[in-house]
Structures are given as structure tokens and as C-alpha cells.
CSV table of N, CA and C in Angstrom, one decimal:
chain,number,residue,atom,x,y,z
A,2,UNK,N,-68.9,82.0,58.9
A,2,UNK,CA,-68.1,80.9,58.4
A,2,UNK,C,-68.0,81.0,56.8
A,3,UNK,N,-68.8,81.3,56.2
A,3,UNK,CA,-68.7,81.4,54.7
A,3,UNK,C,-68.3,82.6,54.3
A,4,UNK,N,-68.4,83.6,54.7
A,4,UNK,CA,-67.0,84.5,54.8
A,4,UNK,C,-66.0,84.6,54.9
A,5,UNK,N,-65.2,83.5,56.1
A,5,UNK,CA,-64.0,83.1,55.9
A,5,UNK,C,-63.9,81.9,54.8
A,6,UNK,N,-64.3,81.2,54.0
A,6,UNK,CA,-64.4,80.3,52.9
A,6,UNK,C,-64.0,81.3,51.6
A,7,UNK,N,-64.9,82.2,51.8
A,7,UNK,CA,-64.5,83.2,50.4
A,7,UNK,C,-63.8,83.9,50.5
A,8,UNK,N,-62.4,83.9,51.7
A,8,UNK,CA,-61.7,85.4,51.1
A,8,UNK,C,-60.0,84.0,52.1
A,9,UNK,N,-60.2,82.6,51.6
A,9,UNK,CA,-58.9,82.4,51.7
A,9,UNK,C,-58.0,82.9,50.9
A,10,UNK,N,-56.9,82.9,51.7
A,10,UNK,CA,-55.2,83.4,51.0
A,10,UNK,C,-55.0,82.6,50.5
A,11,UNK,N,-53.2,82.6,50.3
A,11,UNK,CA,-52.5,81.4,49.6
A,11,UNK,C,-51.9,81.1,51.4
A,12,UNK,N,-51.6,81.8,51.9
A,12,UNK,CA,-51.4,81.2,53.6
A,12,UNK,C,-52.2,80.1,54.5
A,13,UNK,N,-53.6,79.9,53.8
A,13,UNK,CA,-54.6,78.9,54.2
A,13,UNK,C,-54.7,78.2,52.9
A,14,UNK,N,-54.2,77.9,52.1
A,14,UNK,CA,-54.2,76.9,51.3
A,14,UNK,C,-52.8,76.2,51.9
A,15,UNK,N,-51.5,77.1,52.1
A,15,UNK,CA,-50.7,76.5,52.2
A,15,UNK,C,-50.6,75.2,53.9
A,16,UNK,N,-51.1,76.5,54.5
A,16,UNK,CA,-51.5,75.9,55.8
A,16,UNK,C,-52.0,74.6,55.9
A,17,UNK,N,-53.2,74.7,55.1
A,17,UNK,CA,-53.7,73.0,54.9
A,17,UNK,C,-53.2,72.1,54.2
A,18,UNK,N,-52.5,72.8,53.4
A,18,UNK,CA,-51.4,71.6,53.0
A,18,UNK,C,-50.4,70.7,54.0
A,19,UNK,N,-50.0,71.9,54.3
A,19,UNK,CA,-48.7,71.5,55.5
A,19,UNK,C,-49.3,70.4,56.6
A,20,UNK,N,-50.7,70.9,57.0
A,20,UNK,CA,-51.5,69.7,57.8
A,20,UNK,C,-51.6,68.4,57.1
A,21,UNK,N,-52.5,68.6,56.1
A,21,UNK,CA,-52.9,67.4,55.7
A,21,UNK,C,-51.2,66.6,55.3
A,22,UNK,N,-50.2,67.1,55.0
A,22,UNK,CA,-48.8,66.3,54.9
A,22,UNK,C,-48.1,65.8,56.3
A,23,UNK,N,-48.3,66.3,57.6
A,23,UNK,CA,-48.0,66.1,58.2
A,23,UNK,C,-49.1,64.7,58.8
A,24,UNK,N,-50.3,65.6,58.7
A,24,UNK,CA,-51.2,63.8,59.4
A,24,UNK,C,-50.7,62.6,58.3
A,25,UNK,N,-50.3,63.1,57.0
A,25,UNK,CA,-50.0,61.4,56.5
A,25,UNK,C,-48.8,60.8,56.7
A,26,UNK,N,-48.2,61.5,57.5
A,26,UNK,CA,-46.9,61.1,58.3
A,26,UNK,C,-46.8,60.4,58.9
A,27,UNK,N,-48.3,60.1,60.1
A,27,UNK,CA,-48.7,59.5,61.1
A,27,UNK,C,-49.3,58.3,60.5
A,28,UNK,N,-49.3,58.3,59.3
A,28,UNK,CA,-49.8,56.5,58.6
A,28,UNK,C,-51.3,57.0,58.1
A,29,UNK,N,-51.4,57.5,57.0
A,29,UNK,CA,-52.7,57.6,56.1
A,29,UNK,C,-52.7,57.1,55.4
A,30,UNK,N,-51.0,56.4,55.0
A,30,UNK,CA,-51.0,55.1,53.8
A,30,UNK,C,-51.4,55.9,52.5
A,31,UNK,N,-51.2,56.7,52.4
A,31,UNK,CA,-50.6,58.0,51.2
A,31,UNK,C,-52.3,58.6,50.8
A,32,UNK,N,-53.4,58.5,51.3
A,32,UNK,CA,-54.4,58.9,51.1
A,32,UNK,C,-54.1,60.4,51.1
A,33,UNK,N,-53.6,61.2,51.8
A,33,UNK,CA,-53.5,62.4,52.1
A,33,UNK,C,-52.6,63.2,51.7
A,34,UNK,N,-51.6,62.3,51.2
A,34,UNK,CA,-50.7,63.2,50.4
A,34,UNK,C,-51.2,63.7,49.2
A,35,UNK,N,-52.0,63.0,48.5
A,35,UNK,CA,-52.1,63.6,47.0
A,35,UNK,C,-52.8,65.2,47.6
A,36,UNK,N,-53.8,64.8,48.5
A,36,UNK,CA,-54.8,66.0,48.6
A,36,UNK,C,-53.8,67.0,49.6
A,37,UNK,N,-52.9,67.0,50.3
A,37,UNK,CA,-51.8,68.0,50.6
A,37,UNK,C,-51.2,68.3,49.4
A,38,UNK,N,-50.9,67.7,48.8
A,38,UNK,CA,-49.8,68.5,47.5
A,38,UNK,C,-50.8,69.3,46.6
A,39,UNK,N,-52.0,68.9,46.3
A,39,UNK,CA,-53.1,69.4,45.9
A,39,UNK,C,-52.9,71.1,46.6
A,40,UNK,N,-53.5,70.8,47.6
A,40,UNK,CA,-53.4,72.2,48.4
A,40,UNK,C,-52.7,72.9,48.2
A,41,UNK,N,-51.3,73.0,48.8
A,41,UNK,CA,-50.1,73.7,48.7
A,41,UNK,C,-50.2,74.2,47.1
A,42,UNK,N,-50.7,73.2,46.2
A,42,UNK,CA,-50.6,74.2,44.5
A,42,UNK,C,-51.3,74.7,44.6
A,43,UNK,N,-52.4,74.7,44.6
A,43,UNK,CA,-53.6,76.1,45.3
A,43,UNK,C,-53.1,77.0,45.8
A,44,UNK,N,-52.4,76.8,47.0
A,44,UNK,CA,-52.0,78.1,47.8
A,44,UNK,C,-51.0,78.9,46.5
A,45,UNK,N,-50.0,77.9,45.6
A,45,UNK,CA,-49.2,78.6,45.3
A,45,UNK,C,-49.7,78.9,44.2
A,46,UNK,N,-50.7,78.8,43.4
A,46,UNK,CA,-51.6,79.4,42.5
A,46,UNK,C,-52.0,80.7,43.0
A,47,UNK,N,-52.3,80.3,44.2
A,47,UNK,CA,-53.5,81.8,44.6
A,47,UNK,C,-52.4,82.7,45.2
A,48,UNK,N,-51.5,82.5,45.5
A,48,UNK,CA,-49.8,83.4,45.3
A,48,UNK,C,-49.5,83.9,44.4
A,49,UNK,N,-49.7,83.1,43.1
A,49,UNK,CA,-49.1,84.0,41.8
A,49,UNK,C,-50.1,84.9,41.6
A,50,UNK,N,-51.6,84.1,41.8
A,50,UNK,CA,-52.5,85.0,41.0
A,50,UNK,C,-53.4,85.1,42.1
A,51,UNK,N,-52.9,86.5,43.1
A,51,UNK,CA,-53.9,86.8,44.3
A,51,UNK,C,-55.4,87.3,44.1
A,52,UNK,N,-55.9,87.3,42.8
A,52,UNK,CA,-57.3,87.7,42.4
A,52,UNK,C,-58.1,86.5,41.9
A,53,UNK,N,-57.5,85.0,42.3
A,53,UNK,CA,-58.1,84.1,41.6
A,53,UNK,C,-59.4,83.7,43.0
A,54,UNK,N,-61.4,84.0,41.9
A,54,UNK,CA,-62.0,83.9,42.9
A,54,UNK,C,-62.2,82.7,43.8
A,55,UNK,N,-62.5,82.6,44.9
A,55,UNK,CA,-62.7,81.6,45.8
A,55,UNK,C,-63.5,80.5,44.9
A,56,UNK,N,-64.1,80.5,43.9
A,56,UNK,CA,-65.0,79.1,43.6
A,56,UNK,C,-63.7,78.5,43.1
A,57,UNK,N,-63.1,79.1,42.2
A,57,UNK,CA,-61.7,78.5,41.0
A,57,UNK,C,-61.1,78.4,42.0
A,58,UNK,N,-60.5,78.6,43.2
A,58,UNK,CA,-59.7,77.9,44.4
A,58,UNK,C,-59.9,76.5,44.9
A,59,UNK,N,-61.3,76.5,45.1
A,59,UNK,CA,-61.9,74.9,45.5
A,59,UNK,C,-62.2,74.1,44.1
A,60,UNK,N,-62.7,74.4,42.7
A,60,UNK,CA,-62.5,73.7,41.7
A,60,UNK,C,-60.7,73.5,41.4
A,61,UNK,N,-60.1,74.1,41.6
A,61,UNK,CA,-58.7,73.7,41.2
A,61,UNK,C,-58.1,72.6,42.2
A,62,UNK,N,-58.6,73.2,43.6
A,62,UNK,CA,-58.4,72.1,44.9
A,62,UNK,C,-58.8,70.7,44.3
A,63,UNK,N,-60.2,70.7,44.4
A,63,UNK,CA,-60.8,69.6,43.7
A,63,UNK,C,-60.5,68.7,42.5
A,64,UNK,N,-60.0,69.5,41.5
A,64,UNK,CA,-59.2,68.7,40.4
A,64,UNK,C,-58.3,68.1,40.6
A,65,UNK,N,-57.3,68.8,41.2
A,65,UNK,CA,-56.0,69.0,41.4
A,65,UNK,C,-55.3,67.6,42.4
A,66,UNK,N,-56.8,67.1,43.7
A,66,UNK,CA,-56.5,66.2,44.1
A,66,UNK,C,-56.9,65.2,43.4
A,67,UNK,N,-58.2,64.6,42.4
A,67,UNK,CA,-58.4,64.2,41.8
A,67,UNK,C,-57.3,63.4,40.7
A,68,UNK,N,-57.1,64.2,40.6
A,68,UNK,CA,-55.6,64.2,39.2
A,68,UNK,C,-54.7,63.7,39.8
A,69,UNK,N,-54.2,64.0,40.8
A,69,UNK,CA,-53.0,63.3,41.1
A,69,UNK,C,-53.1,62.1,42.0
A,70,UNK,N,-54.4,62.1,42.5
A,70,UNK,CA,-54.7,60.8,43.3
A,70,UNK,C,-54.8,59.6,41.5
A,71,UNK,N,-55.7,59.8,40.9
A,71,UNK,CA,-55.4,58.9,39.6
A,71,UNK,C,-54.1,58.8,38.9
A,72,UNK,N,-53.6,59.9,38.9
A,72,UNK,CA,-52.2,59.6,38.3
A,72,UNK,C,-51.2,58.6,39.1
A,73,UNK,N,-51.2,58.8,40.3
A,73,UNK,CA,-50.6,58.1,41.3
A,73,UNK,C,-50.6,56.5,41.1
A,74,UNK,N,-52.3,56.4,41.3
A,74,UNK,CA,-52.6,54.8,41.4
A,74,UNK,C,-52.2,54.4,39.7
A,75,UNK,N,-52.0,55.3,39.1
A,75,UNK,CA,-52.0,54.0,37.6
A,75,UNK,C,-50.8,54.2,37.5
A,76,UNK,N,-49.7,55.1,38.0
A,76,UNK,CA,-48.7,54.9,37.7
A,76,UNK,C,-48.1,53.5,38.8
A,77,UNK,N,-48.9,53.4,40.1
A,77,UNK,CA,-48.8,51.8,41.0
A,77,UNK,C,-49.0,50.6,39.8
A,78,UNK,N,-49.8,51.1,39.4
A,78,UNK,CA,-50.6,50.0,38.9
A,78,UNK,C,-49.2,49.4,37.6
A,79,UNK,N,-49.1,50.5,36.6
A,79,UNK,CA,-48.6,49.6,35.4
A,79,UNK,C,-47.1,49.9,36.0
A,80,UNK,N,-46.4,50.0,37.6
A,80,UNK,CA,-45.3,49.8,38.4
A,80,UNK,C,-45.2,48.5,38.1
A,81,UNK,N,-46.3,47.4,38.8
A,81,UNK,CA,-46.6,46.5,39.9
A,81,UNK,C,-45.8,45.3,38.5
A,82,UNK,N,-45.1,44.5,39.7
A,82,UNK,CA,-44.3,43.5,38.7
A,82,UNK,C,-44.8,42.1,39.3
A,83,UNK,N,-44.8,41.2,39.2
A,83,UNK,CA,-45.3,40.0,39.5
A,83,UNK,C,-43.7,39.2,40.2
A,84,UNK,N,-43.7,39.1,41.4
A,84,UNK,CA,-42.2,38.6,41.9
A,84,UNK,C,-41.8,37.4,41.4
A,85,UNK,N,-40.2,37.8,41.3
A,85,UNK,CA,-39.6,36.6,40.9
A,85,UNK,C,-39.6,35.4,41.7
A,86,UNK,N,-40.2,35.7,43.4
A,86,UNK,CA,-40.2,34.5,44.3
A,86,UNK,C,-41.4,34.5,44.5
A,87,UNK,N,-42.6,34.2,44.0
A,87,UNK,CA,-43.7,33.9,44.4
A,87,UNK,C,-44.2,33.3,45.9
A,88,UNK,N,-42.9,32.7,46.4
A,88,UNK,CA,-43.2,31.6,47.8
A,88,UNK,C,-42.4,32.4,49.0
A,89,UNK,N,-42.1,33.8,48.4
A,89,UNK,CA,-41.9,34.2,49.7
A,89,UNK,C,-42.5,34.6,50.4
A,90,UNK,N,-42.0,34.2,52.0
A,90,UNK,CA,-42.9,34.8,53.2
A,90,UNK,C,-44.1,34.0,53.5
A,91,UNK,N,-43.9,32.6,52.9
A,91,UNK,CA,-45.0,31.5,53.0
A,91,UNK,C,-44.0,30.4,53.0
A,92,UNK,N,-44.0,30.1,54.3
A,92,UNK,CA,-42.9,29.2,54.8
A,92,UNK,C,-43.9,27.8,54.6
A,93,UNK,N,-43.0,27.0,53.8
A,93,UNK,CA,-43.5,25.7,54.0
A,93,UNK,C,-43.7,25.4,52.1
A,94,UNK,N,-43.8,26.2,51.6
A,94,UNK,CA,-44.5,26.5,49.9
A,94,UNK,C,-42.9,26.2,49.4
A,95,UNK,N,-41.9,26.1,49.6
A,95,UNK,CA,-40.7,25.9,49.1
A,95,UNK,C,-40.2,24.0,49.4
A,96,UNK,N,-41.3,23.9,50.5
A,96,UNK,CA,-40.7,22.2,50.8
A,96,UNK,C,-41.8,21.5,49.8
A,97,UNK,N,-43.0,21.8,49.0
A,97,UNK,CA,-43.8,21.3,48.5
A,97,UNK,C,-42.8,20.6,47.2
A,98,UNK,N,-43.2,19.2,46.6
A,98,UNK,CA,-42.6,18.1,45.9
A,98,UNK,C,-41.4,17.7,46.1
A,99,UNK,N,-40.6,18.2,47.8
A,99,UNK,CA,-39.4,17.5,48.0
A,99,UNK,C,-39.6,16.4,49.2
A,100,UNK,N,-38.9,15.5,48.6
A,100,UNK,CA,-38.7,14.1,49.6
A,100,UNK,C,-38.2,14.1,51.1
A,101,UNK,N,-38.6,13.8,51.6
A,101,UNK,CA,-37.9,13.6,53.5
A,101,UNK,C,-38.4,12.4,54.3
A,102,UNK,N,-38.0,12.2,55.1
A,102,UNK,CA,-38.0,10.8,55.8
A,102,UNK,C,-39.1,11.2,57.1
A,103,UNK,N,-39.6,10.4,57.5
A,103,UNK,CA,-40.6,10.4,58.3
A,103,UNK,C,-39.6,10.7,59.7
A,104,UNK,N,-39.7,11.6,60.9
A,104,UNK,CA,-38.9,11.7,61.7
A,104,UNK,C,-39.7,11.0,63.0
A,105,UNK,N,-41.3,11.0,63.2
A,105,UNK,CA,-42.2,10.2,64.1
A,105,UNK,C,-43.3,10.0,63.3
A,106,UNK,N,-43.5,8.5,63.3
A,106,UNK,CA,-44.8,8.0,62.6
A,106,UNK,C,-45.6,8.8,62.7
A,107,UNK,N,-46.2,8.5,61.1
A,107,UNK,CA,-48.0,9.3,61.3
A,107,UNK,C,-49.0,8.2,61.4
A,108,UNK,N,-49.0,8.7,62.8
A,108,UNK,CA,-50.6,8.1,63.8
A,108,UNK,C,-51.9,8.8,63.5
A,109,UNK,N,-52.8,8.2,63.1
A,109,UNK,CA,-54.6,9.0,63.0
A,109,UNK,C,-53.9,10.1,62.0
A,110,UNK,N,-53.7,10.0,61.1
A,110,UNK,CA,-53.8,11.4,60.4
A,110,UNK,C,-52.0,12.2,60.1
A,111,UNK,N,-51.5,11.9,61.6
A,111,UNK,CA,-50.4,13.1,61.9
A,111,UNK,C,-49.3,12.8,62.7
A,112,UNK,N,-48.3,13.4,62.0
A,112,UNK,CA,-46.8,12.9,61.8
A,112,UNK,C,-46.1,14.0,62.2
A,113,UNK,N,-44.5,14.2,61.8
A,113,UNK,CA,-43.6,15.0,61.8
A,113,UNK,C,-42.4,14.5,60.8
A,114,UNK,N,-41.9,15.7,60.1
A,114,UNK,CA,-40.7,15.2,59.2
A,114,UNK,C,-39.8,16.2,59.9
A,115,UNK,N,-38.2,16.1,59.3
A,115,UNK,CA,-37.5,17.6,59.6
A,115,UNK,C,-36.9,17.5,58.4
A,116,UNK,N,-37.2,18.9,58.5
A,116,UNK,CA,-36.8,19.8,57.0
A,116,UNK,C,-35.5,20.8,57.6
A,117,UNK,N,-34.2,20.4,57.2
A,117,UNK,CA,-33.2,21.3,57.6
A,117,UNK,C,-33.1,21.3,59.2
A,118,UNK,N,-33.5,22.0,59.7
A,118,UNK,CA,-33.4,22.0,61.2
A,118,UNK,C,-34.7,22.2,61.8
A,119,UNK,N,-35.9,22.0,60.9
A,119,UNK,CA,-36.9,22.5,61.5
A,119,UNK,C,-37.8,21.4,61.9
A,120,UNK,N,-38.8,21.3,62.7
A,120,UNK,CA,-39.7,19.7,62.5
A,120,UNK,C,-41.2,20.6,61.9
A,121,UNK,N,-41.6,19.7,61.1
A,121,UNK,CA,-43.4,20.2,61.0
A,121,UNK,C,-44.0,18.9,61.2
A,122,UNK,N,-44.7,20.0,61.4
A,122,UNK,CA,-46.4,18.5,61.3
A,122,UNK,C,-47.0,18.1,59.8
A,123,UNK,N,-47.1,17.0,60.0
A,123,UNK,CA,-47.7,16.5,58.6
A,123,UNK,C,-48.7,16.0,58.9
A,124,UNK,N,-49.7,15.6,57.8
A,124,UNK,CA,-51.0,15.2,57.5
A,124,UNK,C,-50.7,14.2,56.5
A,125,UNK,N,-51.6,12.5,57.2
A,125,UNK,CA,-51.5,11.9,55.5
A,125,UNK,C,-51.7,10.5,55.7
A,126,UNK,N,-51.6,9.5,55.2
A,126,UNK,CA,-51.9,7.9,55.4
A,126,UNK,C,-50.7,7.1,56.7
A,127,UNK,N,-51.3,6.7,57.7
A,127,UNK,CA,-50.3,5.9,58.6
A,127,UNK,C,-49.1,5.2,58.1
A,128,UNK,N,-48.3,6.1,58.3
A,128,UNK,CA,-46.8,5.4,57.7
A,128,UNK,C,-46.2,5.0,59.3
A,129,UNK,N,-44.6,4.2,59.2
A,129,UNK,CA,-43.9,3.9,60.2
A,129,UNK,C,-42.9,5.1,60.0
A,130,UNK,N,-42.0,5.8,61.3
A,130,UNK,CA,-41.1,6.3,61.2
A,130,UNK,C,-40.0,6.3,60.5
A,131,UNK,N,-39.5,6.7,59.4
A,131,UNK,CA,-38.1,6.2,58.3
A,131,UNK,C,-38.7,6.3,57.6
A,132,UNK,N,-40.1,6.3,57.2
A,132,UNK,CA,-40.3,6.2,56.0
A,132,UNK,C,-40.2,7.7,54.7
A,133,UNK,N,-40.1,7.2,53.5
A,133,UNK,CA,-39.8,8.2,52.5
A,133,UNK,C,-41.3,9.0,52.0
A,134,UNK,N,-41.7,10.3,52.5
A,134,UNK,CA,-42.7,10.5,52.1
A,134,UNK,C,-42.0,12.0,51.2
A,135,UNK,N,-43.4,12.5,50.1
A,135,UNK,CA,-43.0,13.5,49.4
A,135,UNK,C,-44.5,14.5,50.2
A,136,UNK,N,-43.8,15.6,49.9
A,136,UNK,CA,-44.4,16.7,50.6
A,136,UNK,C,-45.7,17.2,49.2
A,137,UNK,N,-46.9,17.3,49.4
A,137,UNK,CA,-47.6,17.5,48.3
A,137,UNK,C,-48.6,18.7,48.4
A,138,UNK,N,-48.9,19.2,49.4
A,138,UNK,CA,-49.9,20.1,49.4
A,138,UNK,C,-49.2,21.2,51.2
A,139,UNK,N,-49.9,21.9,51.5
A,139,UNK,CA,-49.7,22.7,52.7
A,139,UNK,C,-51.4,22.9,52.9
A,140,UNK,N,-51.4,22.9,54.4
A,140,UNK,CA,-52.9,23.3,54.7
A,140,UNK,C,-52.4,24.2,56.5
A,141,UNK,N,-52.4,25.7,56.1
A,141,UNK,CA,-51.7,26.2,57.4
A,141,UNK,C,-50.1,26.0,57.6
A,142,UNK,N,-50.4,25.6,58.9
A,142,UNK,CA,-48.3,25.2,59.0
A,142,UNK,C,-48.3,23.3,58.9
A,143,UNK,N,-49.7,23.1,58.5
A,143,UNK,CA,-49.3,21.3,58.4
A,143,UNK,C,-49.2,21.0,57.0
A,144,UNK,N,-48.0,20.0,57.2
A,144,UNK,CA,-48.1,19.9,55.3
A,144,UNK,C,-48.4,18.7,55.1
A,145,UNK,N,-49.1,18.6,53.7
A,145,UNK,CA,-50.0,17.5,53.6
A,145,UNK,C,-48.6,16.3,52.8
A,146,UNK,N,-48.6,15.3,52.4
A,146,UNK,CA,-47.7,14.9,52.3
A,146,UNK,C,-48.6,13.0,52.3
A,147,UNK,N,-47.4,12.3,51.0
A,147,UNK,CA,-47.9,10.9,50.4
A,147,UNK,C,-46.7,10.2,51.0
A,148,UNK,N,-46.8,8.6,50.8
A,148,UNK,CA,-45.7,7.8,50.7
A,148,UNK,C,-44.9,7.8,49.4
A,149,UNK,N,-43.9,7.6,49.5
A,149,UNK,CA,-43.3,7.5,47.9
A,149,UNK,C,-42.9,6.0,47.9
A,150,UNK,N,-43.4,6.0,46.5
A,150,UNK,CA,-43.6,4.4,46.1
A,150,UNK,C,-41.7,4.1,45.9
């Protein structure tokens, strides 16, 4: 086995590249790409320069995925933008400080308003049905919610 270790080609670098790109095809969630591309320059390193010895193969491997695995993440990193809609995809965070009418009293605790076409459940002090409450907090899909004076 360490025989075959010391006398790879550029055909077994490339090879492993071509694997490791293909399993991150199947969802490695980009772990594997850096270290496929890594590869493949290896292989095509050890293509140009078919005398380069097997240690400088795996130290280049080694760097090489290194390098671009960090390049990668800091180029995510100073990508990453802070969204202009903070409340998306968190339904209910958009009804917080708007007013609605009580649609069934809240008994022990819990109510229902409708919002647009939807009904939720509310949380909050025993009001009668009609009444004008403001939506104030979310806890899950129940929203916490006051009377308005």
C-alpha cells in the first residue's frame, strides 16, 4: 500500500478529484468541494511537472485544500449582508404592534383575532369578543397581545 502512495500519477489525483466532486453533489454542503478542486490541481500540477516527489504531492494536496477551504469561508463571511426583511419566514413577527378586534373572547388565558384571512390564537387578560386588542409579543404560533385603552 505505501507503494502505491508513492508513485501516484496526475490520473489518481485527478481521479480523486472527480470523486470527491461528485459525492458533494449528493449534499456535502460544499465540505468537499474545496478538497476536490484541491485535488484535481494536484493532479494537474503533477501533469506539468511529472517528477514532482510524492511528499510535495500530499503537502500541495494539503495546502491547497486548506487555502481554499479559508478563502472560501471569508469570502461567505465579509459576502453575508444583514436582510432587508428581518421577519421573513416568521409568520406572525409582521402582525406585532398592529391593532385587531377580538374575533372569540379570551377565556382563561386564550382567544382568537383574524388577521387578513387567517385566525390565531392569542394569549392575554379576559377580554369580551369585539374588543380592540394590540398584538405585543409572539410566543410560537400564539400571539401575546393587550387591550387597547
Amino acid at each position: 500500500m505505501l507503494d502505491y502512495l508513492q508513485q501516484l500519477s496526475y490520473w489518481n489525483w485527478l481521479a480523486l478529484g472527480t470523486l470527491l466532486l461528485i459525492l458533494e453533489v449528493f449534499g456535502a454542503g460544499g465540505y468537499l468541494l474545496w478538497v476536490g478542486l484541491a485535488a484535481a490541481s494536484v493532479g494537474v500540477l503533477t501533469f506539468i511537472f511529472p517528477e514532482l516527489p510524492w511528499a510535495w504531492q500530499y503537502i500541495l494536496f494539503g495546502l491547497l485544500s486548506i487555502l481554499t477551504a479559508v478563502f472560501w469561508w471569508r469570502r461567505q463571511r465579509s459576502a453575508a449582508k444583514p436582510s432587508d426583511q428581518p421577519g421573513l419566514n416568521q409568520r406572525g413577527s409582521e402582525l406585532q404592534g398592529r391593532q385587531f378586534i377580538l374575533h372569540e373572547a379570551i377565556v382563561d388565558g386564550r382567544g382568537k383575532i383574524k388577521a387578513g384571512d387567517s385566525l390565531w390564537l392569542v394569549s392575554g387578560p379576559d377580554l369580551p369578543a369585539g374588543s380592540q386588542v394590540r398584538v405585543i409579543g409572539q410566543n410560537g404560533v400564539i400571539l401575546r397581545v393587550e387591550a387597547c385603552s
